[in-house]
XYZ file of N, CA and C in Angstrom:
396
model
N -1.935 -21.113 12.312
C -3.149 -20.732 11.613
C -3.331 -21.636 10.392
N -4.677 -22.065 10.028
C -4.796 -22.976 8.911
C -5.173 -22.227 7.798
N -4.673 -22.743 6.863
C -4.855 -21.736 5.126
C -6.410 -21.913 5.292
N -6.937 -20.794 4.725
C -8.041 -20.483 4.501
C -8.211 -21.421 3.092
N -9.663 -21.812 2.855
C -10.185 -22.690 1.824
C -11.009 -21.868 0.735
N -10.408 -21.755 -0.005
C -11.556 -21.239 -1.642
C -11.910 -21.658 -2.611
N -13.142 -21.976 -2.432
C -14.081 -22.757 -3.560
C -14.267 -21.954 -4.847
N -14.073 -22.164 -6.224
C -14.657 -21.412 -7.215
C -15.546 -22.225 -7.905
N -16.743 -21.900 -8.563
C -17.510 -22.190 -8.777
C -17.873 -21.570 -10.060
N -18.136 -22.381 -10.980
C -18.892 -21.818 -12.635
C -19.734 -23.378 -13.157
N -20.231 -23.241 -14.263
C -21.455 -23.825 -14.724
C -20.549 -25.083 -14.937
N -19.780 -25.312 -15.356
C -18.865 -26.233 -16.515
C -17.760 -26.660 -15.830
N -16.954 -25.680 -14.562
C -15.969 -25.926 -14.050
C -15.022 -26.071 -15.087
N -15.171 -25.436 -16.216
C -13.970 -25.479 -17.313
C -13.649 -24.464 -17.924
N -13.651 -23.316 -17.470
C -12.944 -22.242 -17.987
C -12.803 -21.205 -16.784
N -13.659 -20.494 -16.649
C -13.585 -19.539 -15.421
C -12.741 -19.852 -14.084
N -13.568 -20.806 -13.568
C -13.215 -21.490 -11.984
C -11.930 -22.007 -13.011
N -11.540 -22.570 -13.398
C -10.297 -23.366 -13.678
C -9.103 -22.684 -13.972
N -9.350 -21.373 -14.276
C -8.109 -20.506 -14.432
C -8.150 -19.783 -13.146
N -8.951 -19.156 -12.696
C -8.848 -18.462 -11.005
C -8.056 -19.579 -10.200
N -8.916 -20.765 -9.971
C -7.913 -21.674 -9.265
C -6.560 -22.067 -9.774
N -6.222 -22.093 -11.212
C -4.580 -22.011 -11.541
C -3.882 -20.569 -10.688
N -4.304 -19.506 -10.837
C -3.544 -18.623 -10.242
C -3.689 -18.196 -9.181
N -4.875 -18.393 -8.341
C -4.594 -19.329 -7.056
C -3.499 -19.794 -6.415
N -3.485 -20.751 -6.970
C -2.559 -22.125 -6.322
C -1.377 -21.123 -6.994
N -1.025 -20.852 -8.226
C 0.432 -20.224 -8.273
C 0.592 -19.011 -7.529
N -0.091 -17.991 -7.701
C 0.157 -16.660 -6.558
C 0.146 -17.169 -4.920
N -0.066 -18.205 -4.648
C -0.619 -17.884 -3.180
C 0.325 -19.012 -2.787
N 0.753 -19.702 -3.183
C 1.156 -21.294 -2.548
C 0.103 -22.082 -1.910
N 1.362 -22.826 -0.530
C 0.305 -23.221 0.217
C -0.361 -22.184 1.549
N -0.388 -21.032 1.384
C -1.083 -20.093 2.015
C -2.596 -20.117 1.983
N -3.090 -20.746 0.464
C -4.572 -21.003 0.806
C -4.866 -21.975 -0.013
N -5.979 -22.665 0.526
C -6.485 -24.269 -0.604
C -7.101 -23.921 -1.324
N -7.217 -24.189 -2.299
C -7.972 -23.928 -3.577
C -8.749 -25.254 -3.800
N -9.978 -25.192 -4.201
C -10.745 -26.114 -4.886
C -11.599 -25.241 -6.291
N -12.331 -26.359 -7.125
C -12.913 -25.458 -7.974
C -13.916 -26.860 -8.499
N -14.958 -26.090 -8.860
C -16.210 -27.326 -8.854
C -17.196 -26.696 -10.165
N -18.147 -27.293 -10.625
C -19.312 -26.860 -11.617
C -20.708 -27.629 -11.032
N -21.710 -27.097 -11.334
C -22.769 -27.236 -11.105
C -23.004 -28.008 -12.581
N -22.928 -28.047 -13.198
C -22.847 -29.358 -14.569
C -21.497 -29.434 -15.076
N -20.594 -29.567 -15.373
C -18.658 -29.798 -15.205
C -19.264 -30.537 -16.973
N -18.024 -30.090 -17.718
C -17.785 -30.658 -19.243
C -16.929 -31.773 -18.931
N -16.648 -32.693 -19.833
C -15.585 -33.393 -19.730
C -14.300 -33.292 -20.168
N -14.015 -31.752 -20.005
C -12.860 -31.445 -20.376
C -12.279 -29.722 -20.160
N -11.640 -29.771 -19.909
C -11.249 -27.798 -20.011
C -11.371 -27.368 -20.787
N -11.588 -26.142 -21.134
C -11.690 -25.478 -22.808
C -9.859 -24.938 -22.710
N -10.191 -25.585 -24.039
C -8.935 -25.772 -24.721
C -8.400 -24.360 -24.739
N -8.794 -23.245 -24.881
C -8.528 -21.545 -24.943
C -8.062 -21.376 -23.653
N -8.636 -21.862 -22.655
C -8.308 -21.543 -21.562
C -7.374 -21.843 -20.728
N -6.791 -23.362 -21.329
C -5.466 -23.934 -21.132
C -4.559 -23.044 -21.974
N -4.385 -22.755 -22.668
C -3.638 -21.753 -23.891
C -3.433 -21.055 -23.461
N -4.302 -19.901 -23.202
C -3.860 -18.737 -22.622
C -3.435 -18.358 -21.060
N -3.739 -19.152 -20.102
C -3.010 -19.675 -19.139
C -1.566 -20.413 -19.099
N -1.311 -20.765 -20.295
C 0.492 -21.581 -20.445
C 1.236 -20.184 -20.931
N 0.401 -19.291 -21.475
C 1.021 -17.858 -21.366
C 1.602 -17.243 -20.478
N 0.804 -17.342 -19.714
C 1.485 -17.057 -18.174
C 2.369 -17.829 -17.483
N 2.422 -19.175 -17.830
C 3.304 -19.852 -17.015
C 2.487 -20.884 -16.505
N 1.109 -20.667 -16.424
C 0.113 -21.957 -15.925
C -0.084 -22.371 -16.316
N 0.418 -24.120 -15.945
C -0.752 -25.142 -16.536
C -1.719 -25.672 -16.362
N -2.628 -25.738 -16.489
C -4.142 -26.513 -16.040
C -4.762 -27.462 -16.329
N -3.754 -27.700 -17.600
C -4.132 -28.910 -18.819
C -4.799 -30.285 -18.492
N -4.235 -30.152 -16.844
C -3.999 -31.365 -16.080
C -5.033 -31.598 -15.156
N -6.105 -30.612 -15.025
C -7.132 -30.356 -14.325
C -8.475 -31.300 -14.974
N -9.496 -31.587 -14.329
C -10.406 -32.193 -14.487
C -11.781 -31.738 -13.971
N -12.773 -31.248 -14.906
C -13.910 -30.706 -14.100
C -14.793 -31.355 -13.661
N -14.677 -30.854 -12.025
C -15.231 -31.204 -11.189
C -17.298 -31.206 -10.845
N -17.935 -32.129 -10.132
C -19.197 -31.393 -9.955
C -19.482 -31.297 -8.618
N -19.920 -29.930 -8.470
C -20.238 -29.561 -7.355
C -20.839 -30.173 -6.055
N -20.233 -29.889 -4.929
C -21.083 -30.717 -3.692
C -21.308 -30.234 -2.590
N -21.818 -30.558 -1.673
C -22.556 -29.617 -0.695
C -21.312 -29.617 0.472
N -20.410 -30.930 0.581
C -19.051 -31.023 0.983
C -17.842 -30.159 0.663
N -18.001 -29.713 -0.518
C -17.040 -29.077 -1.099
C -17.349 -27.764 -0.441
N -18.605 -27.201 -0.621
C -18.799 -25.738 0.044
C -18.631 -25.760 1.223
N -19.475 -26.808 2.054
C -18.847 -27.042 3.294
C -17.869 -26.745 4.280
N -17.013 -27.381 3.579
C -14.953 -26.913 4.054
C -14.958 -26.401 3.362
N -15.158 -25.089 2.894
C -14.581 -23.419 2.215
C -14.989 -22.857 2.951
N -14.381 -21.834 3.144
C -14.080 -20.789 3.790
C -14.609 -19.386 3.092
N -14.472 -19.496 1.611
C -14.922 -18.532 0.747
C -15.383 -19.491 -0.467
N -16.662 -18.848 -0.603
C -17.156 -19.166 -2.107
C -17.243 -18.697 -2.817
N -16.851 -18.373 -4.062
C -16.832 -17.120 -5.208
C -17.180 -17.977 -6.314
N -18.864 -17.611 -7.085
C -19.411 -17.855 -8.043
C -19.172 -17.373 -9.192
N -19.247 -17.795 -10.139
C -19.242 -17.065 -11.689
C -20.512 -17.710 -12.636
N -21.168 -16.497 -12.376
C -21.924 -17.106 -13.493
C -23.272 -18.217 -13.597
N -23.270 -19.156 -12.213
C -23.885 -20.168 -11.630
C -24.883 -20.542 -11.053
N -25.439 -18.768 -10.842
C -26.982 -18.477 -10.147
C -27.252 -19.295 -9.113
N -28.029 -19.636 -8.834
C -28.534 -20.282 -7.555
C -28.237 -21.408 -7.559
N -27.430 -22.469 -8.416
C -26.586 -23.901 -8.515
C -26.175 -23.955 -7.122
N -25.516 -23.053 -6.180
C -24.869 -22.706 -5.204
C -25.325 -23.354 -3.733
N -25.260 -23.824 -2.995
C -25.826 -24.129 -1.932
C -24.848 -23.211 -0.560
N -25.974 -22.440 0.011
C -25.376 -21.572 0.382
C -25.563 -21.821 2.230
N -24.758 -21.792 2.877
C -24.256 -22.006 4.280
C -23.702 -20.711 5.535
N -24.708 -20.518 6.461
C -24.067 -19.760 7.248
C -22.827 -19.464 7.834
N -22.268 -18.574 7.754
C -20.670 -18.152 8.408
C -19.491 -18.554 7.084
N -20.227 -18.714 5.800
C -19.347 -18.683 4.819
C -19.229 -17.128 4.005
N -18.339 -16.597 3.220
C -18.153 -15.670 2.756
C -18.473 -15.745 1.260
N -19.519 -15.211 0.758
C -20.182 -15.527 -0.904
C -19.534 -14.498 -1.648
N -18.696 -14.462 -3.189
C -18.874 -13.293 -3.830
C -19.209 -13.900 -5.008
N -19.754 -12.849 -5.800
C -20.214 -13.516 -7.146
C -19.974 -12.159 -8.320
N -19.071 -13.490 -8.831
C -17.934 -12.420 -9.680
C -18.980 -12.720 -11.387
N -18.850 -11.612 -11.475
C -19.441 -11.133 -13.284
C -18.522 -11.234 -13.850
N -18.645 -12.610 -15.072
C -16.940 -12.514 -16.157
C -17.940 -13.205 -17.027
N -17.389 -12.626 -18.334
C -17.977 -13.916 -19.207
C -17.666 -15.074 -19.396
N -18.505 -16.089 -19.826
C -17.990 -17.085 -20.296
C -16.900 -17.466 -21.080
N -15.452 -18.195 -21.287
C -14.670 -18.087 -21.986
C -15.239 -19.091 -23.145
N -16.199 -20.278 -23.058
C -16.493 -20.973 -23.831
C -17.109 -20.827 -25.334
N -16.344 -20.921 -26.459
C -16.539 -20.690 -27.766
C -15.990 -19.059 -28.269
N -15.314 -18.004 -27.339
C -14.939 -17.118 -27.550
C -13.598 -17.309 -28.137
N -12.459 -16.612 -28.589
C -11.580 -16.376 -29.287
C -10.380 -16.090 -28.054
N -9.422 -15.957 -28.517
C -8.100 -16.622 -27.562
C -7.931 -14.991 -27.322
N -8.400 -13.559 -27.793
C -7.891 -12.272 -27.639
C -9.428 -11.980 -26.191
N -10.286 -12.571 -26.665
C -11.435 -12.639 -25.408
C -11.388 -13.345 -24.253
N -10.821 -14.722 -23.966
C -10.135 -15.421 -23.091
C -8.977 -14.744 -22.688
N -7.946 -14.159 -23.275
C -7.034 -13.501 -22.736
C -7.582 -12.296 -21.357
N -8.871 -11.440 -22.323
C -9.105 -10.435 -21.378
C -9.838 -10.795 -20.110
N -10.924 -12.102 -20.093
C -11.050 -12.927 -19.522
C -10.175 -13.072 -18.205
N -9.443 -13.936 -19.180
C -7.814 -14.259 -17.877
C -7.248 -13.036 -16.993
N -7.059 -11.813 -17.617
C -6.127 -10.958 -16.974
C -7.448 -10.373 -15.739
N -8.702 -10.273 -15.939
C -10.060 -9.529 -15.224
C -9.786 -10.676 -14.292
N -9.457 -11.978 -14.103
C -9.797 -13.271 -12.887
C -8.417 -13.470 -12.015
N -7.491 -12.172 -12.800
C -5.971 -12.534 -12.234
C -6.062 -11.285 -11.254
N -6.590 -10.165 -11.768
C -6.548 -8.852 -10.819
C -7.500 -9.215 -9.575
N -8.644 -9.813 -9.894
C -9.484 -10.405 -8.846
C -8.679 -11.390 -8.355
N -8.233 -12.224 -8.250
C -7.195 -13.116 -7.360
C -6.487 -12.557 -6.348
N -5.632 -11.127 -7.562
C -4.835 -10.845 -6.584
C -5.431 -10.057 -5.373
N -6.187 -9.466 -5.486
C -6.683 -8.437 -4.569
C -7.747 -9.477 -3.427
N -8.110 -10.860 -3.791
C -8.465 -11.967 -2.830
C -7.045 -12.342 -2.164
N -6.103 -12.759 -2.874
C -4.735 -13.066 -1.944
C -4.574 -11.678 -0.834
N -4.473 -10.434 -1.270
C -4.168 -9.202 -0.356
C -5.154 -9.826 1.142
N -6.602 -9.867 0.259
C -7.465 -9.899 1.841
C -7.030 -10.849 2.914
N -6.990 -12.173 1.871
C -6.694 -13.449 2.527
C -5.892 -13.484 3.431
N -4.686 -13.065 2.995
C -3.527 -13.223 3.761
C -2.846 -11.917 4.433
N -3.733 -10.787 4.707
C -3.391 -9.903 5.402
C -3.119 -9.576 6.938
């Protein structure tokens, strides 16, 4: 069986999508691919969001935001939006969810934290489905 593919998706590809896909790739292994993309991508991660992710043990520091492509949704298997509205290009026989989180950008490291832990419980309960 081939790992299922999950796209995350946010405006910036630098905070949201970039921590879901860190714990991703650490909860799951190679059980499922992770990608993560923006519909306008910063040139850089927010710095809060690397922080409070090395809390946990993740690093992301190392990540680069991505911009979105019609390829990328393509080969996924699941697409899960944040935030991104209709940026999305959307494809039959794919699986859409569109997760409500705030933005971590310009918030405070105790708001990114709560942030982080709301995109980790959603992970996990995507790993349960995924790999059931």
């Amino acid at each position: 069986m081939t790992a299922p593919t999950v796209l995350f998706v946010c405006v910036h590809n630098a905070g949201r999508s970039q921590m879901a896909a860190g714990f991703l790739q650490a909860l799951a292994g190679d059980r499922i691919e992770v990608l993560s993309a923006g519909s306008e991508p910063k040139d850089q991660i927010n710095p809060t969001a690397v922080q409070v992710m090395a809390e946990e043990g993740i690093d992301i520091a190392s990540g680069t935001p991505k911009l979105l492509t019609v390829e990328a949704v393509r080969e996924s298997d699941v697409v899960i939006t944040m935030g991104c509205g209709d940026a999305c290009p959307i494809f039959p026989g794919k699986r859409y969810e569109d997760w409500q989180l705030d933005d971590p950008a310009g918030q405070d490291a105790a708001t990114v934290r709560r942030i982080r832990d709301d995109i980790r419980a959603r992970v996990e309960t995507l790993i349960g489905e995924l790999t059931a």
